[in-house]
Amino acid sequence: MAKTEQMSGRKRDERIAGYVFSLPAVALLIAFLVVPIIYTVYYSVFQYQVMRPNDITFIGFENYHKLITDSDFWISLKNTFYFTIIVVPVQCALALILAMLVSKKFKGVAIFRTMYFSPQLTSMVVIAVLWTVLYNSNPNTGLINALLVNLGLEPINFLTNERTAMNSIIFMSAWQGAGYQMMIFLAGLQGIPRDQYEAASVDGATPWQQFWFVTIPNLKGTIKYVIMITMIQAMKLFTQPYVMTQGGPRNSTKTMVYYIYTQGFQKGNFGYACAVAAVFFVIVVAMSLILQKITSEE
């Protein structure tokens, strides 16, 4: 009886300790996630100007009605979806390829790992400025167009042509972000038992068959996680269009987060920006749930 009470008291103490240690994280989560979401939904039903904080008027769902008929909203949503649909598979595939390359044991592998991961450690603003210079349409200052001209090709207006601007941002973003996913894939690859590859090799499996029937099944959970976090990061695209194109040309790179920023902090339509943010939050959550369901079924 005494032993049972002792075990019960120990479990209670462990439970209390768990609550105490998790309290700071829960407090930060509430302060920086839950409270902003509540305030966003609250202000979305008001006409509210940032520069006139005392002039606030309740307008119900007018901001949401305006959102439905706002062509810029739909353009921003389309651009965000386009970026996400393209960059997620490209970036994840590139990250997996890099992870497989640096998972081999050879001299200098640590240098390659550092090289592939280093863009992730650099500020996105710095990288965006660097790639803006590389993409410059003038061959005298743009390194990529200088190379094209030396090869006898015509220079390309990477960031000033609406047909190439978003694709240029996609290429740069996939290059910059692949290093982070590479490290996650690398951890997953190192957790695969080597005897599975040895058994497959004895059975006569080719390297491609080993990749498809050994590597991919063992990385299923890792792949789901990487796809999920990459999708969420892609939906939040802001810095690249803000620095490189300012949403142009002709709104071809204007994304949802950039549109929320322009409405709220450039035009001062804070209430309308909150309505757009609330709808966008629902869209991101819905996409995450759909992706989770699809990957779970597979």
C-alpha positions as YAML, in Angstrom:
chain: A
units: angstrom
residues:
- id: 1
  name: MET
  ca: [0.00, 0.00, 0.00]
- id: 2
  name: ALA
  ca: [2.79, 2.41, 0.96]
- id: 3
  name: LYS
  ca: [4.67, 1.51, -2.21]
- id: 4
  name: THR
  ca: [1.58, 2.21, -4.31]
- id: 5
  name: GLU
  ca: [1.12, 5.61, -2.66]
- id: 6
  name: GLN
  ca: [4.81, 6.36, -3.22]
- id: 7
  name: MET
  ca: [4.53, 5.54, -6.93]
- id: 8
  name: SER
  ca: [1.37, 7.66, -7.19]
- id: 9
  name: GLY
  ca: [3.11, 10.58, -5.48]
- id: 10
  name: ARG
  ca: [6.11, 10.25, -7.81]
- id: 11
  name: LYS
  ca: [3.87, 10.33, -10.90]
- id: 12
  name: ARG
  ca: [2.08, 13.38, -9.53]
- id: 13
  name: ASP
  ca: [5.39, 15.16, -8.95]
- id: 14
  name: GLU
  ca: [6.56, 14.29, -12.47]
- id: 15
  name: ARG
  ca: [3.29, 15.61, -13.89]
- id: 16
  name: ILE
  ca: [3.64, 18.87, -11.94]
- id: 17
  name: ALA
  ca: [7.26, 19.21, -13.07]
- id: 18
  name: GLY
  ca: [6.18, 18.68, -16.66]
- id: 19
  name: TYR
  ca: [3.58, 21.45, -16.37]
- id: 20
  name: VAL
  ca: [6.12, 23.81, -14.81]
- id: 21
  name: PHE
  ca: [8.73, 23.21, -17.51]
- id: 22
  name: SER
  ca: [6.18, 23.57, -20.33]
- id: 23
  name: LEU
  ca: [4.68, 26.76, -18.88]
- id: 24
  name: PRO
  ca: [7.20, 29.20, -20.52]
- id: 25
  name: ALA
  ca: [6.66, 27.62, -23.95]
- id: 26
  name: VAL
  ca: [2.88, 27.72, -23.53]
- id: 27
  name: ALA
  ca: [3.03, 31.36, -22.37]
- id: 28
  name: LEU
  ca: [5.12, 32.34, -25.41]
- id: 29
  name: LEU
  ca: [2.78, 30.42, -27.71]
- id: 30
  name: ILE
  ca: [-0.23, 32.25, -26.33]
- id: 31
  name: ALA
  ca: [1.48, 35.64, -26.39]
- id: 32
  name: PHE
  ca: [2.92, 35.44, -29.91]
- id: 33
  name: LEU
  ca: [0.41, 33.18, -31.70]
- id: 34
  name: VAL
  ca: [-2.98, 32.90, -30.02]
- id: 35
  name: VAL
  ca: [-3.33, 36.55, -28.95]
- id: 36
  name: PRO
  ca: [-2.31, 37.98, -32.38]
- id: 37
  name: ILE
  ca: [-4.81, 35.65, -34.09]
- id: 38
  name: ILE
  ca: [-7.59, 36.83, -31.77]
- id: 39
  name: TYR
  ca: [-6.72, 40.50, -32.37]
- id: 40
  name: THR
  ca: [-6.53, 39.90, -36.14]
- id: 41
  name: VAL
  ca: [-10.04, 38.45, -36.23]
- id: 42
  name: TYR
  ca: [-11.28, 41.24, -33.94]
- id: 43
  name: TYR
  ca: [-9.93, 44.12, -36.03]
- id: 44
  name: SER
  ca: [-11.05, 42.50, -39.29]
- id: 45
  name: VAL
  ca: [-14.64, 43.63, -38.64]
- id: 46
  name: PHE
  ca: [-13.60, 47.26, -38.12]
- id: 47
  name: GLN
  ca: [-12.61, 50.12, -40.37]
- id: 48
  name: TYR
  ca: [-9.32, 51.02, -38.73]
- id: 49
  name: GLN
  ca: [-6.50, 53.27, -39.87]
- id: 50
  name: VAL
  ca: [-3.08, 52.84, -38.27]
- id: 51
  name: MET
  ca: [-2.37, 56.56, -38.35]
- id: 52
  name: ARG
  ca: [-5.72, 57.31, -36.66]
- id: 53
  name: PRO
  ca: [-5.95, 54.75, -33.84]
- id: 54
  name: ASN
  ca: [-8.88, 56.49, -32.15]
- id: 55
  name: ASP
  ca: [-10.95, 56.58, -35.33]
- id: 56
  name: ILE
  ca: [-12.31, 53.04, -35.41]
- id: 57
  name: THR
  ca: [-15.70, 52.04, -36.83]
- id: 58
  name: PHE
  ca: [-17.48, 48.70, -36.67]
- id: 59
  name: ILE
  ca: [-18.45, 47.64, -40.21]
- id: 60
  name: GLY
  ca: [-19.24, 43.94, -39.74]
- id: 61
  name: PHE
  ca: [-18.25, 41.75, -42.67]
- id: 62
  name: GLU
  ca: [-17.72, 44.55, -45.18]
- id: 63
  name: ASN
  ca: [-13.97, 43.91, -45.26]
- id: 64
  name: TYR
  ca: [-14.61, 40.28, -46.16]
- id: 65
  name: HIS
  ca: [-17.09, 41.30, -48.86]
- id: 66
  name: LYS
  ca: [-14.53, 43.72, -50.27]
- id: 67
  name: LEU
  ca: [-11.95, 40.94, -50.21]
- id: 68
  name: ILE
  ca: [-14.11, 38.69, -52.40]
- id: 69
  name: THR
  ca: [-14.39, 41.36, -55.10]
- id: 70
  name: ASP
  ca: [-10.76, 42.53, -54.82]
- id: 71
  name: SER
  ca: [-8.82, 41.45, -57.91]
- id: 72
  name: ASP
  ca: [-5.47, 42.15, -56.22]
- id: 73
  name: PHE
  ca: [-6.38, 39.64, -53.49]
- id: 74
  name: TRP
  ca: [-7.02, 36.89, -56.03]
- id: 75
  name: ILE
  ca: [-3.85, 37.75, -57.96]
- id: 76
  name: SER
  ca: [-1.82, 37.54, -54.75]
- id: 77
  name: LEU
  ca: [-3.44, 34.24, -53.83]
- id: 78
  name: LYS
  ca: [-2.75, 32.82, -57.30]
- id: 79
  name: ASN
  ca: [0.90, 33.90, -57.14]
- id: 80
  name: THR
  ca: [1.29, 32.38, -53.70]
- id: 81
  name: PHE
  ca: [-0.19, 29.06, -54.84]
- id: 82
  name: TYR
  ca: [1.99, 29.06, -57.94]
- id: 83
  name: PHE
  ca: [5.14, 29.67, -55.92]
- id: 84
  name: THR
  ca: [4.21, 26.97, -53.40]
- id: 85
  name: ILE
  ca: [3.25, 24.33, -55.97]
- id: 86
  name: ILE
  ca: [6.55, 24.76, -57.83]
- id: 87
  name: VAL
  ca: [9.05, 25.45, -55.06]
- id: 88
  name: VAL
  ca: [7.98, 22.68, -52.65]
- id: 89
  name: PRO
  ca: [8.77, 19.68, -54.91]
- id: 90
  name: VAL
  ca: [11.83, 21.37, -56.43]
- id: 91
  name: GLN
  ca: [13.32, 22.35, -53.07]
- id: 92
  name: CYS
  ca: [12.54, 19.01, -51.40]
- id: 93
  name: ALA
  ca: [13.97, 17.02, -54.32]
- id: 94
  name: LEU
  ca: [17.10, 19.18, -54.36]
- id: 95
  name: ALA
  ca: [17.49, 18.77, -50.60]
- id: 96
  name: LEU
  ca: [17.18, 14.98, -50.84]
- id: 97
  name: ILE
  ca: [19.74, 14.81, -53.65]
- id: 98
  name: LEU
  ca: [22.20, 16.94, -51.66]
- id: 99
  name: ALA
  ca: [21.60, 14.85, -48.54]
- id: 100
  name: MET
  ca: [22.35, 11.65, -50.42]
- id: 101
  name: LEU
  ca: [25.53, 13.18, -51.84]
- id: 102
  name: VAL
  ca: [26.90, 14.28, -48.46]
- id: 103
  name: SER
  ca: [25.73, 11.14, -46.64]
- id: 104
  name: LYS
  ca: [28.62, 9.23, -48.19]
- id: 105
  name: LYS
  ca: [31.88, 9.05, -46.27]
- id: 106
  name: PHE
  ca: [34.66, 10.65, -48.28]
- id: 107
  name: LYS
  ca: [37.42, 13.15, -47.64]
- id: 108
  name: GLY
  ca: [36.15, 16.71, -47.31]
- id: 109
  name: VAL
  ca: [32.47, 15.80, -46.90]
- id: 110
  name: ALA
  ca: [32.16, 18.24, -43.97]
- id: 111
  name: ILE
  ca: [33.20, 21.09, -46.28]
- id: 112
  name: PHE
  ca: [30.44, 20.24, -48.75]
- id: 113
  name: ARG
  ca: [27.87, 20.02, -45.96]
- id: 114
  name: THR
  ca: [28.89, 23.47, -44.76]
- id: 115
  name: MET
  ca: [28.77, 24.87, -48.30]
- id: 116
  name: TYR
  ca: [25.28, 23.53, -48.96]
- id: 117
  name: PHE
  ca: [23.95, 24.69, -45.60]
- id: 118
  name: SER
  ca: [25.64, 28.11, -45.52]
- id: 119
  name: PRO
  ca: [22.90, 29.95, -47.53]
- id: 120
  name: GLN
  ca: [20.48, 29.04, -44.75]
- id: 121
  name: LEU
  ca: [22.69, 30.87, -42.24]
- id: 122
  name: THR
  ca: [22.76, 34.06, -44.31]
- id: 123
  name: SER
  ca: [20.05, 36.70, -44.01]
- id: 124
  name: MET
  ca: [17.41, 36.41, -46.70]
- id: 125
  name: VAL
  ca: [17.66, 40.16, -47.28]
- id: 126
  name: VAL
  ca: [21.37, 39.83, -48.07]
- id: 127
  name: ILE
  ca: [20.74, 36.88, -50.39]
- id: 128
  name: ALA
  ca: [17.90, 38.70, -52.13]
- id: 129
  name: VAL
  ca: [20.13, 41.74, -52.76]
- id: 130
  name: LEU
  ca: [22.91, 39.48, -54.04]
- id: 131
  name: TRP
  ca: [20.61, 37.68, -56.46]
- id: 132
  name: THR
  ca: [19.11, 40.97, -57.61]
- id: 133
  name: VAL
  ca: [22.61, 41.92, -58.75]
- id: 134
  name: LEU
  ca: [23.12, 38.50, -60.37]
- id: 135
  name: TYR
  ca: [19.77, 38.83, -62.18]
- id: 136
  name: ASN
  ca: [20.47, 42.36, -63.41]
- id: 137
  name: SER
  ca: [19.42, 42.67, -67.06]
- id: 138
  name: ASN
  ca: [22.50, 44.77, -67.89]
- id: 139
  name: PRO
  ca: [25.31, 42.38, -68.97]
- id: 140
  name: ASN
  ca: [27.87, 44.85, -67.61]
- id: 141
  name: THR
  ca: [26.60, 44.45, -64.04]
- id: 142
  name: GLY
  ca: [24.50, 41.28, -64.10]
- id: 143
  name: LEU
  ca: [26.76, 38.24, -63.80]
- id: 144
  name: ILE
  ca: [24.27, 35.74, -65.24]
- id: 145
  name: ASN
  ca: [23.47, 37.89, -68.29]
- id: 146
  name: ALA
  ca: [27.18, 38.57, -68.76]
- id: 147
  name: LEU
  ca: [27.71, 34.81, -68.98]
- id: 148
  name: LEU
  ca: [24.81, 34.45, -71.44]
- id: 149
  name: VAL
  ca: [26.20, 37.21, -73.67]
- id: 150
  name: ASN
  ca: [29.65, 35.60, -73.64]
- id: 151
  name: LEU
  ca: [27.99, 32.37, -74.79]
- id: 152
  name: GLY
  ca: [26.38, 34.22, -77.68]
- id: 153
  name: LEU
  ca: [22.90, 34.31, -76.17]
- id: 154
  name: GLU
  ca: [20.54, 37.21, -75.61]
- id: 155
  name: PRO
  ca: [20.30, 38.71, -72.10]
- id: 156
  name: ILE
  ca: [17.17, 37.85, -70.10]
- id: 157
  name: ASN
  ca: [15.09, 40.33, -68.10]
- id: 158
  name: PHE
  ca: [14.80, 38.03, -65.11]
- id: 159
  name: LEU
  ca: [13.08, 40.42, -62.69]
- id: 160
  name: THR
  ca: [11.49, 42.94, -65.06]
- id: 161
  name: ASN
  ca: [9.55, 40.48, -67.21]
- id: 162
  name: GLU
  ca: [6.29, 39.20, -65.71]
- id: 163
  name: ARG
  ca: [6.82, 35.79, -67.33]
- id: 164
  name: THR
  ca: [10.20, 35.21, -65.71]
- id: 165
  name: ALA
  ca: [10.11, 37.22, -62.46]
- id: 166
  name: MET
  ca: [8.35, 34.65, -60.25]
- id: 167
  name: ASN
  ca: [10.31, 31.75, -61.74]
- id: 168
  name: SER
  ca: [13.54, 33.61, -60.96]
- id: 169
  name: ILE
  ca: [12.44, 34.03, -57.34]
- id: 170
  name: ILE
  ca: [11.49, 30.35, -57.21]
- id: 171
  name: PHE
  ca: [14.96, 29.28, -58.39]
- id: 172
  name: MET
  ca: [16.69, 31.51, -55.86]
- id: 173
  name: SER
  ca: [14.39, 30.42, -53.01]
- id: 174
  name: ALA
  ca: [14.89, 26.72, -53.74]
- id: 175
  name: TRP
  ca: [18.66, 27.21, -53.74]
- id: 176
  name: GLN
  ca: [18.60, 29.16, -50.48]
- id: 177
  name: GLY
  ca: [16.23, 26.91, -48.55]
- id: 178
  name: ALA
  ca: [17.40, 23.46, -49.66]
- id: 179
  name: GLY
  ca: [20.22, 23.40, -47.11]
- id: 180
  name: TYR
  ca: [17.86, 23.26, -44.15]
- id: 181
  name: GLN
  ca: [15.83, 20.39, -45.56]
- id: 182
  name: MET
  ca: [19.08, 18.70, -46.56]
- id: 183
  name: MET
  ca: [20.14, 18.46, -42.92]
- id: 184
  name: ILE
  ca: [16.80, 16.91, -41.97]
- id: 185
  name: PHE
  ca: [17.05, 14.36, -44.78]
- id: 186
  name: LEU
  ca: [20.66, 13.67, -43.80]
- id: 187
  name: ALA
  ca: [19.58, 12.80, -40.27]
- id: 188
  name: GLY
  ca: [16.95, 10.46, -41.70]
- id: 189
  name: LEU
  ca: [19.42, 8.79, -44.06]
- id: 190
  name: GLN
  ca: [21.88, 8.16, -41.25]
- id: 191
  name: GLY
  ca: [19.14, 6.38, -39.32]
- id: 192
  name: ILE
  ca: [18.55, 3.77, -42.03]
- id: 193
  name: PRO
  ca: [20.18, 0.42, -41.09]
- id: 194
  name: ARG
  ca: [23.01, -0.41, -43.47]
- id: 195
  name: ASP
  ca: [22.11, -4.09, -43.48]
- id: 196
  name: GLN
  ca: [18.98, -3.27, -45.51]
- id: 197
  name: TYR
  ca: [21.16, -1.92, -48.33]
- id: 198
  name: GLU
  ca: [23.48, -4.91, -48.03]
- id: 199
  name: ALA
  ca: [20.56, -7.33, -48.24]
- id: 200
  name: ALA
  ca: [19.16, -5.50, -51.26]
- id: 201
  name: SER
  ca: [22.58, -5.56, -52.93]
- id: 202
  name: VAL
  ca: [22.89, -9.31, -52.33]
- id: 203
  name: ASP
  ca: [19.47, -9.77, -53.93]
- id: 204
  name: GLY
  ca: [20.76, -7.99, -57.02]
- id: 205
  name: ALA
  ca: [18.97, -4.65, -56.54]
- id: 206
  name: THR
  ca: [20.31, -1.77, -58.62]
- id: 207
  name: PRO
  ca: [21.13, 1.58, -56.95]
- id: 208
  name: TRP
  ca: [17.82, 2.96, -58.26]
- id: 209
  name: GLN
  ca: [15.90, 0.01, -56.84]
- id: 210
  name: GLN
  ca: [17.69, 0.44, -53.50]
- id: 211
  name: PHE
  ca: [16.70, 4.10, -53.48]
- id: 212
  name: TRP
  ca: [13.07, 3.37, -54.35]
- id: 213
  name: PHE
  ca: [12.47, 0.30, -52.16]
- id: 214
  name: VAL
  ca: [14.84, 0.96, -49.24]
- id: 215
  name: THR
  ca: [15.56, 4.68, -48.94]
- id: 216
  name: ILE
  ca: [12.12, 6.10, -49.70]
- id: 217
  name: PRO
  ca: [10.12, 3.77, -47.39]
- id: 218
  name: ASN
  ca: [12.50, 4.48, -44.51]
- id: 219
  name: LEU
  ca: [12.27, 8.23, -45.12]
- id: 220
  name: LYS
  ca: [8.47, 8.32, -45.37]
- id: 221
  name: GLY
  ca: [8.00, 10.14, -42.06]
- id: 222
  name: THR
  ca: [10.86, 12.53, -42.78]
- id: 223
  name: ILE
  ca: [9.51, 13.31, -46.25]
- id: 224
  name: LYS
  ca: [6.07, 14.14, -44.81]
- id: 225
  name: TYR
  ca: [7.62, 16.49, -42.27]
- id: 226
  name: VAL
  ca: [9.87, 18.22, -44.81]
- id: 227
  name: ILE
  ca: [7.02, 18.72, -47.28]
- id: 228
  name: MET
  ca: [4.81, 20.17, -44.55]
- id: 229
  name: ILE
  ca: [7.32, 22.70, -43.23]
- id: 230
  name: THR
  ca: [8.41, 23.65, -46.75]
- id: 231
  name: MET
  ca: [4.82, 24.30, -47.79]
- id: 232
  name: ILE
  ca: [4.16, 26.51, -44.76]
- id: 233
  name: GLN
  ca: [7.37, 28.47, -45.35]
- id: 234
  name: ALA
  ca: [6.52, 28.87, -49.04]
- id: 235
  name: MET
  ca: [3.07, 30.23, -48.26]
- id: 236
  name: LYS
  ca: [4.73, 32.95, -46.14]
- id: 237
  name: LEU
  ca: [6.83, 34.29, -49.03]
- id: 238
  name: PHE
  ca: [7.53, 37.98, -48.46]
- id: 239
  name: THR
  ca: [11.19, 39.03, -48.31]
- id: 240
  name: GLN
  ca: [12.15, 38.04, -51.86]
- id: 241
  name: PRO
  ca: [9.36, 39.99, -53.63]
- id: 242
  name: TYR
  ca: [9.76, 42.90, -51.23]
- id: 243
  name: VAL
  ca: [13.49, 43.28, -51.89]
- id: 244
  name: MET
  ca: [13.79, 42.11, -55.49]
- id: 245
  name: THR
  ca: [10.63, 43.21, -57.32]
- id: 246
  name: GLN
  ca: [8.31, 45.11, -54.93]
- id: 247
  name: GLY
  ca: [5.53, 42.80, -56.13]
- id: 248
  name: GLY
  ca: [6.02, 43.63, -59.81]
- id: 249
  name: PRO
  ca: [6.17, 43.65, -62.68]
- id: 250
  name: ARG
  ca: [2.39, 44.02, -63.08]
- id: 251
  name: ASN
  ca: [1.73, 42.27, -59.75]
- id: 252
  name: SER
  ca: [3.31, 39.06, -61.06]
- id: 253
  name: THR
  ca: [5.25, 38.53, -57.82]
- id: 254
  name: LYS
  ca: [2.79, 40.04, -55.35]
- id: 255
  name: THR
  ca: [2.10, 37.38, -52.72]
- id: 256
  name: MET
  ca: [-0.45, 37.18, -49.92]
- id: 257
  name: VAL
  ca: [1.91, 38.26, -47.15]
- id: 258
  name: TYR
  ca: [3.24, 41.12, -49.29]
- id: 259
  name: TYR
  ca: [-0.33, 42.18, -50.06]
- id: 260
  name: ILE
  ca: [-1.21, 42.15, -46.35]
- id: 261
  name: TYR
  ca: [1.86, 44.28, -45.68]
- id: 262
  name: THR
  ca: [1.01, 46.85, -48.35]
- id: 263
  name: GLN
  ca: [-2.60, 47.14, -47.19]
- id: 264
  name: GLY
  ca: [-1.78, 47.38, -43.51]
- id: 265
  name: PHE
  ca: [1.46, 49.37, -43.36]
- id: 266
  name: GLN
  ca: [1.74, 51.23, -46.66]
- id: 267
  name: LYS
  ca: [-1.91, 52.15, -47.30]
- id: 268
  name: GLY
  ca: [-2.91, 52.11, -43.63]
- id: 269
  name: ASN
  ca: [-5.99, 49.91, -44.16]
- id: 270
  name: PHE
  ca: [-5.32, 47.91, -41.02]
- id: 271
  name: GLY
  ca: [-8.85, 46.49, -40.67]
- id: 272
  name: TYR
  ca: [-8.88, 45.24, -44.25]
- id: 273
  name: ALA
  ca: [-5.36, 43.83, -43.87]
- id: 274
  name: CYS
  ca: [-6.56, 41.89, -40.81]
- id: 275
  name: ALA
  ca: [-9.45, 40.46, -42.83]
- id: 276
  name: VAL
  ca: [-7.06, 39.29, -45.56]
- id: 277
  name: ALA
  ca: [-4.73, 37.83, -42.91]
- id: 278
  name: ALA
  ca: [-7.62, 35.97, -41.23]
- id: 279
  name: VAL
  ca: [-8.73, 34.42, -44.51]
- id: 280
  name: PHE
  ca: [-5.16, 33.55, -45.43]
- id: 281
  name: PHE
  ca: [-4.65, 31.87, -42.05]
- id: 282
  name: VAL
  ca: [-7.70, 29.67, -42.69]
- id: 283
  name: ILE
  ca: [-6.37, 28.79, -46.16]
- id: 284
  name: VAL
  ca: [-2.94, 27.79, -44.79]
- id: 285
  name: VAL
  ca: [-4.49, 25.67, -42.03]
- id: 286
  name: ALA
  ca: [-6.85, 23.99, -44.53]
- id: 287
  name: MET
  ca: [-3.97, 23.22, -46.92]
- id: 288
  name: SER
  ca: [-1.92, 21.79, -44.05]
- id: 289
  name: LEU
  ca: [-4.78, 19.51, -42.99]
- id: 290
  name: ILE
  ca: [-5.40, 18.38, -46.58]
- id: 291
  name: LEU
  ca: [-1.70, 17.66, -47.11]
- id: 292
  name: GLN
  ca: [-1.52, 15.78, -43.83]
- id: 293
  name: LYS
  ca: [-4.52, 13.67, -44.80]
- id: 294
  name: ILE
  ca: [-3.11, 12.91, -48.24]
- id: 295
  name: THR
  ca: [0.31, 11.91, -46.91]
- id: 296
  name: SER
  ca: [-1.26, 9.84, -44.12]
- id: 297
  name: GLU
  ca: [-3.33, 7.86, -46.60]
- id: 298
  name: GLU
  ca: [-0.28, 7.24, -48.77]
...
